[in-house]
PDB file of C-alpha atoms in Angstrom:
ATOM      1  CA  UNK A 325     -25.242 -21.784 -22.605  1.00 88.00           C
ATOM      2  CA  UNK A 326     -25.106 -18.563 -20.636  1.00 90.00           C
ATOM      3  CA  UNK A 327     -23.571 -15.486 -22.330  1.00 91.00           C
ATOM      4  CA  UNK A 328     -20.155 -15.857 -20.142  1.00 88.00           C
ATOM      5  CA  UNK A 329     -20.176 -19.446 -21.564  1.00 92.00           C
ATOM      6  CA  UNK A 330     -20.607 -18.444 -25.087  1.00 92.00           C
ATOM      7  CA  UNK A 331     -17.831 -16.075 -24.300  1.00 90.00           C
ATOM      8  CA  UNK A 332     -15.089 -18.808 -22.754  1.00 92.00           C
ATOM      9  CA  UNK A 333     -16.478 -21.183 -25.669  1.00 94.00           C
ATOM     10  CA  UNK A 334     -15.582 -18.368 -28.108  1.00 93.00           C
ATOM     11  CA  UNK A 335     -11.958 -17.324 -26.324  1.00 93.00           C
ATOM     12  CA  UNK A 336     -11.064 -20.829 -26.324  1.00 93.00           C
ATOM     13  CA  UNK A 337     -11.719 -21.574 -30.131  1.00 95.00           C
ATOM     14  CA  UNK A 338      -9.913 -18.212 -30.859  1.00 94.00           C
ATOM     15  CA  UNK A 339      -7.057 -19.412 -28.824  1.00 94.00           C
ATOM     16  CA  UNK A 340      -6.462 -22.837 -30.506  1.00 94.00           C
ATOM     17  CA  UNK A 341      -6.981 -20.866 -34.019  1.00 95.00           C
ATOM     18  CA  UNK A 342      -4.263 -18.633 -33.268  1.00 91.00           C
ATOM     19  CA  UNK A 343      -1.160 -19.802 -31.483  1.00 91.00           C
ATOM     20  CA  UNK A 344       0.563 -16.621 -31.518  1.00 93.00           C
ATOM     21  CA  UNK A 345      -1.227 -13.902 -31.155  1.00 93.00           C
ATOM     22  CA  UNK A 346      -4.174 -12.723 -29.200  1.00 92.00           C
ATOM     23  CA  UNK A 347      -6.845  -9.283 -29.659  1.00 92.00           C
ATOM     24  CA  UNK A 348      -9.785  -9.009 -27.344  1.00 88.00           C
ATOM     25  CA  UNK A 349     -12.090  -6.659 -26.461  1.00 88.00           C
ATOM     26  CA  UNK A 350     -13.013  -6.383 -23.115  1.00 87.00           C
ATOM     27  CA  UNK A 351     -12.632 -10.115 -22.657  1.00 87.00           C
ATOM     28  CA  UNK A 352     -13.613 -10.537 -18.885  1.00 85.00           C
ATOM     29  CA  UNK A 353     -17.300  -9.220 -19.592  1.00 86.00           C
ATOM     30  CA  UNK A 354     -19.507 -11.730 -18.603  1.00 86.00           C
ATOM     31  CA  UNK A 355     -17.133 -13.749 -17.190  1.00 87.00           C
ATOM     32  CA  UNK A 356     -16.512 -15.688 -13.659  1.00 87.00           C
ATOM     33  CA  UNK A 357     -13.386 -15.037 -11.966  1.00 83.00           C
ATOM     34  CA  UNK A 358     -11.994 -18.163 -12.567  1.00 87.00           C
ATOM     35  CA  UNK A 359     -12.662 -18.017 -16.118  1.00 89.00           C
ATOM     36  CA  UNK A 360     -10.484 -14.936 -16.360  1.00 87.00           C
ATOM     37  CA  UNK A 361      -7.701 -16.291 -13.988  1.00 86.00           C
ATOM     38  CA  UNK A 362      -8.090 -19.489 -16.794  1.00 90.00           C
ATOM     39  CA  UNK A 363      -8.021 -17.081 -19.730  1.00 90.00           C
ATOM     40  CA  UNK A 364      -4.846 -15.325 -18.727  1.00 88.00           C
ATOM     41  CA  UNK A 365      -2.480 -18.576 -17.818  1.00 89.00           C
ATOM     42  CA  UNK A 366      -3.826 -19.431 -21.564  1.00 92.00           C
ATOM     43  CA  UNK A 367      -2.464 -16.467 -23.339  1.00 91.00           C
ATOM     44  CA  UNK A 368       1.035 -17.444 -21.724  1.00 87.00           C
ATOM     45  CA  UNK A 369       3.726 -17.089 -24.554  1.00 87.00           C
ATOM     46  CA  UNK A 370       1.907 -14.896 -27.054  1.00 90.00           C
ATOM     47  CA  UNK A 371       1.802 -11.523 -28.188  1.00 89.00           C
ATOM     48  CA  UNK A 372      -1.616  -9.876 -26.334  1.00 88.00           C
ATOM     49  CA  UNK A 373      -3.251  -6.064 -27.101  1.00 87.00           C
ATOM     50  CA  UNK A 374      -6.647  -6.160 -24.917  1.00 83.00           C
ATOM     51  CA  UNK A 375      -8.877  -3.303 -24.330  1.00 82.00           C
ATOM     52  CA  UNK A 376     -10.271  -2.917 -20.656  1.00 78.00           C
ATOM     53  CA  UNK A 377     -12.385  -1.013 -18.464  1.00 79.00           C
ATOM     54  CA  UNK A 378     -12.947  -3.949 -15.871  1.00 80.00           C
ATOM     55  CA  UNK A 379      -9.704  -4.145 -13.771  1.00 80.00           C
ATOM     56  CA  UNK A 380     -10.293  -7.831 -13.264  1.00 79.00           C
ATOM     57  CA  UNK A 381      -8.307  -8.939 -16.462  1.00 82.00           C
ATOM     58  CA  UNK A 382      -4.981  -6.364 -15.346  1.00 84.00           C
ATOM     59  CA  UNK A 383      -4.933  -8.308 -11.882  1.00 86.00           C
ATOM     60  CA  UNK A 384      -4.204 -11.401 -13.372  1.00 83.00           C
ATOM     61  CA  UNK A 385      -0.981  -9.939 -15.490  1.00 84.00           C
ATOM     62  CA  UNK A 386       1.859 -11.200 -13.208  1.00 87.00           C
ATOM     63  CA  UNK A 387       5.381  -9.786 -13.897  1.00 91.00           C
ATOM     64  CA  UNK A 388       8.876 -10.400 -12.711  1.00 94.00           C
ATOM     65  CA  UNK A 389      11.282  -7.372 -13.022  1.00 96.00           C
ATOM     66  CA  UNK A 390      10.883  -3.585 -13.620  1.00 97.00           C
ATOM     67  CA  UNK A 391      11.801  -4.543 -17.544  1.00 96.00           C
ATOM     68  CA  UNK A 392       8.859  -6.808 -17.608  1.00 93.00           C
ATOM     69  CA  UNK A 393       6.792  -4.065 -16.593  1.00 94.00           C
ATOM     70  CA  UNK A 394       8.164  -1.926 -19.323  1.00 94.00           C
ATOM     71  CA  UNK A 395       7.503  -4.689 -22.052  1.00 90.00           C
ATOM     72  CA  UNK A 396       3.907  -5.515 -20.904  1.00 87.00           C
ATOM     73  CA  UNK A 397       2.256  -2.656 -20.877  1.00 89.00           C
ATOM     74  CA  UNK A 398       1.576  -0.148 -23.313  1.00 88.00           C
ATOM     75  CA  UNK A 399       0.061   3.497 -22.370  1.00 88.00           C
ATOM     76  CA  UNK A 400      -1.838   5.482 -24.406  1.00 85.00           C
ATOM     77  CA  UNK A 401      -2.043   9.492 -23.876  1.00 84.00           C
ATOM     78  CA  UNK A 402      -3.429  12.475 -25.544  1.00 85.00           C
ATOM     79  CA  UNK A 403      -2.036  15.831 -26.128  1.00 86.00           C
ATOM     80  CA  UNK A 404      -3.991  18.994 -27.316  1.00 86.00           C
ATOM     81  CA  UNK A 405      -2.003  20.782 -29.915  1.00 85.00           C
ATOM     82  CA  UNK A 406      -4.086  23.083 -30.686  1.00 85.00           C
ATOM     83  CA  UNK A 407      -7.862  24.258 -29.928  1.00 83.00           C
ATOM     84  CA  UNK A 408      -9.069  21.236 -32.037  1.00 85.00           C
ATOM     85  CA  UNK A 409      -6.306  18.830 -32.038  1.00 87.00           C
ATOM     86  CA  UNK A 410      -4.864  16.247 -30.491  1.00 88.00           C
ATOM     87  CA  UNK A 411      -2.068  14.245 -30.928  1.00 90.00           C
ATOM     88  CA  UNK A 412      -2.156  11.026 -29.183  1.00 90.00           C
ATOM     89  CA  UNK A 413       0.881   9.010 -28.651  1.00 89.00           C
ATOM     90  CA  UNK A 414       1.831   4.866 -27.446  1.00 90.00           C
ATOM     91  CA  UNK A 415       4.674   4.640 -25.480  1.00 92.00           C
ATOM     92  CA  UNK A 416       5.689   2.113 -22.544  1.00 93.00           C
ATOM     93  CA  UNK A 417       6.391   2.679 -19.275  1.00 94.00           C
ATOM     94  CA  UNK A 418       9.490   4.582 -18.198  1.00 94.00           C
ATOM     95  CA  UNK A 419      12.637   2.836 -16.039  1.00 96.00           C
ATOM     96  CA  UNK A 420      11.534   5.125 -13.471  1.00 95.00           C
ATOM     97  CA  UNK A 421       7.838   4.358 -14.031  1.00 95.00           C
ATOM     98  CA  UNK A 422       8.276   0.581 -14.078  1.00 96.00           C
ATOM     99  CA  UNK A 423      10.670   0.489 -11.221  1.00 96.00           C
ATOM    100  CA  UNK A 424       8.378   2.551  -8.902  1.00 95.00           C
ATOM    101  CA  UNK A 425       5.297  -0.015 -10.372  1.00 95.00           C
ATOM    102  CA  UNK A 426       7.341  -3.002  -9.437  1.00 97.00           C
ATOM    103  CA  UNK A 427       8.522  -1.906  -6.163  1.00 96.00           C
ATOM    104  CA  UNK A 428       4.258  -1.755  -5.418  1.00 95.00           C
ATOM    105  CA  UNK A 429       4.112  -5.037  -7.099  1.00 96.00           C
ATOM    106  CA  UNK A 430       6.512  -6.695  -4.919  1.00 95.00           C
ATOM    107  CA  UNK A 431       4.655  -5.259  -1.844  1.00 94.00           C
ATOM    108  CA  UNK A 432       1.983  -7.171  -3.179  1.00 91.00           C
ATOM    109  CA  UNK A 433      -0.459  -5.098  -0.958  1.00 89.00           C
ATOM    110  CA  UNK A 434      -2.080  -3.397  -4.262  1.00 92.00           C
ATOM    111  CA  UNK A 435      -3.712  -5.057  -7.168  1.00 92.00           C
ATOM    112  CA  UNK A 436      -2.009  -4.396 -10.603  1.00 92.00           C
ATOM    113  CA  UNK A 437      -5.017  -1.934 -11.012  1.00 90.00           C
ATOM    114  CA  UNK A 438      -4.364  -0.048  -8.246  1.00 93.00           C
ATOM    115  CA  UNK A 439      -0.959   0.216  -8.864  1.00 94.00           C
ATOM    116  CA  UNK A 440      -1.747   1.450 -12.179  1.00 91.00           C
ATOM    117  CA  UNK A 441      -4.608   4.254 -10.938  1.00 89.00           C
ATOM    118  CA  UNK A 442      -1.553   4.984  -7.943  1.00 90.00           C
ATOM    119  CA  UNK A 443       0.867   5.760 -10.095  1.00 90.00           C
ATOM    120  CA  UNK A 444      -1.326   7.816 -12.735  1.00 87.00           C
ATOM    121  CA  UNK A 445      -0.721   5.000 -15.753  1.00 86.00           C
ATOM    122  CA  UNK A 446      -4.380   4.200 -16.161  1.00 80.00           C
TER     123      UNK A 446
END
């Protein structure tokens, strides 16, 4: 098996083990496009946290109203608080931020990970 076969063979086995919840770490490594497009419909219905820095997983998040944009993602951001500090915080989008994302979204002439780079969330 190749190493993006290993990988689906893996996801898959991971899935059916866990009905409810999902972690994965840069899961589209090594993958085929179609795999990934696969590996999203399958995570349908559960709770997901995934790292990425391939954009190819985000393109395949599909949402349906500005308060689906503010319940599926989650943005992380540091603040300095002093010379050797920071204090990094999780929060979701704003109304404002998730309206302006799904307004691009509707366009549909950017890919969720341009909208995300547009608008300054990733």
């Amino acid at each position: 098996m190749s190493f993006g076969q290993k990988r689906l063979f893996t996801f898959a086995w991971y899935l059916d083990a866990n009905p409810d919840v999902v972690v994965a770490d840069e899961l589209v490594n090594g993958m085929h496009y179609e795999w990934i497009e696969d590996c999203t419909r399958a995570m349908e219905g559960r709770q997901v946290f995934v790292t990425a820095q391939n954009p190819l997983l985000l393109d395949h998040v599909s949402v349906s109203s500005p308060e689906d944009v503010t319940r599926s993602f989650v943005l992380c951001g540091a603040t300095r608080t002093d010379t050797t500090h920071r204090e990094v915080r999780w929060t979701h989008p704003s109304a404002e931020q998730a309206a302006e994302f799904f307004r691009y979204y509707e366009n549909g002439v950017l890919r969720v990970h341009e909208i995300l780079r547009t608008e300054r969330l990733w």
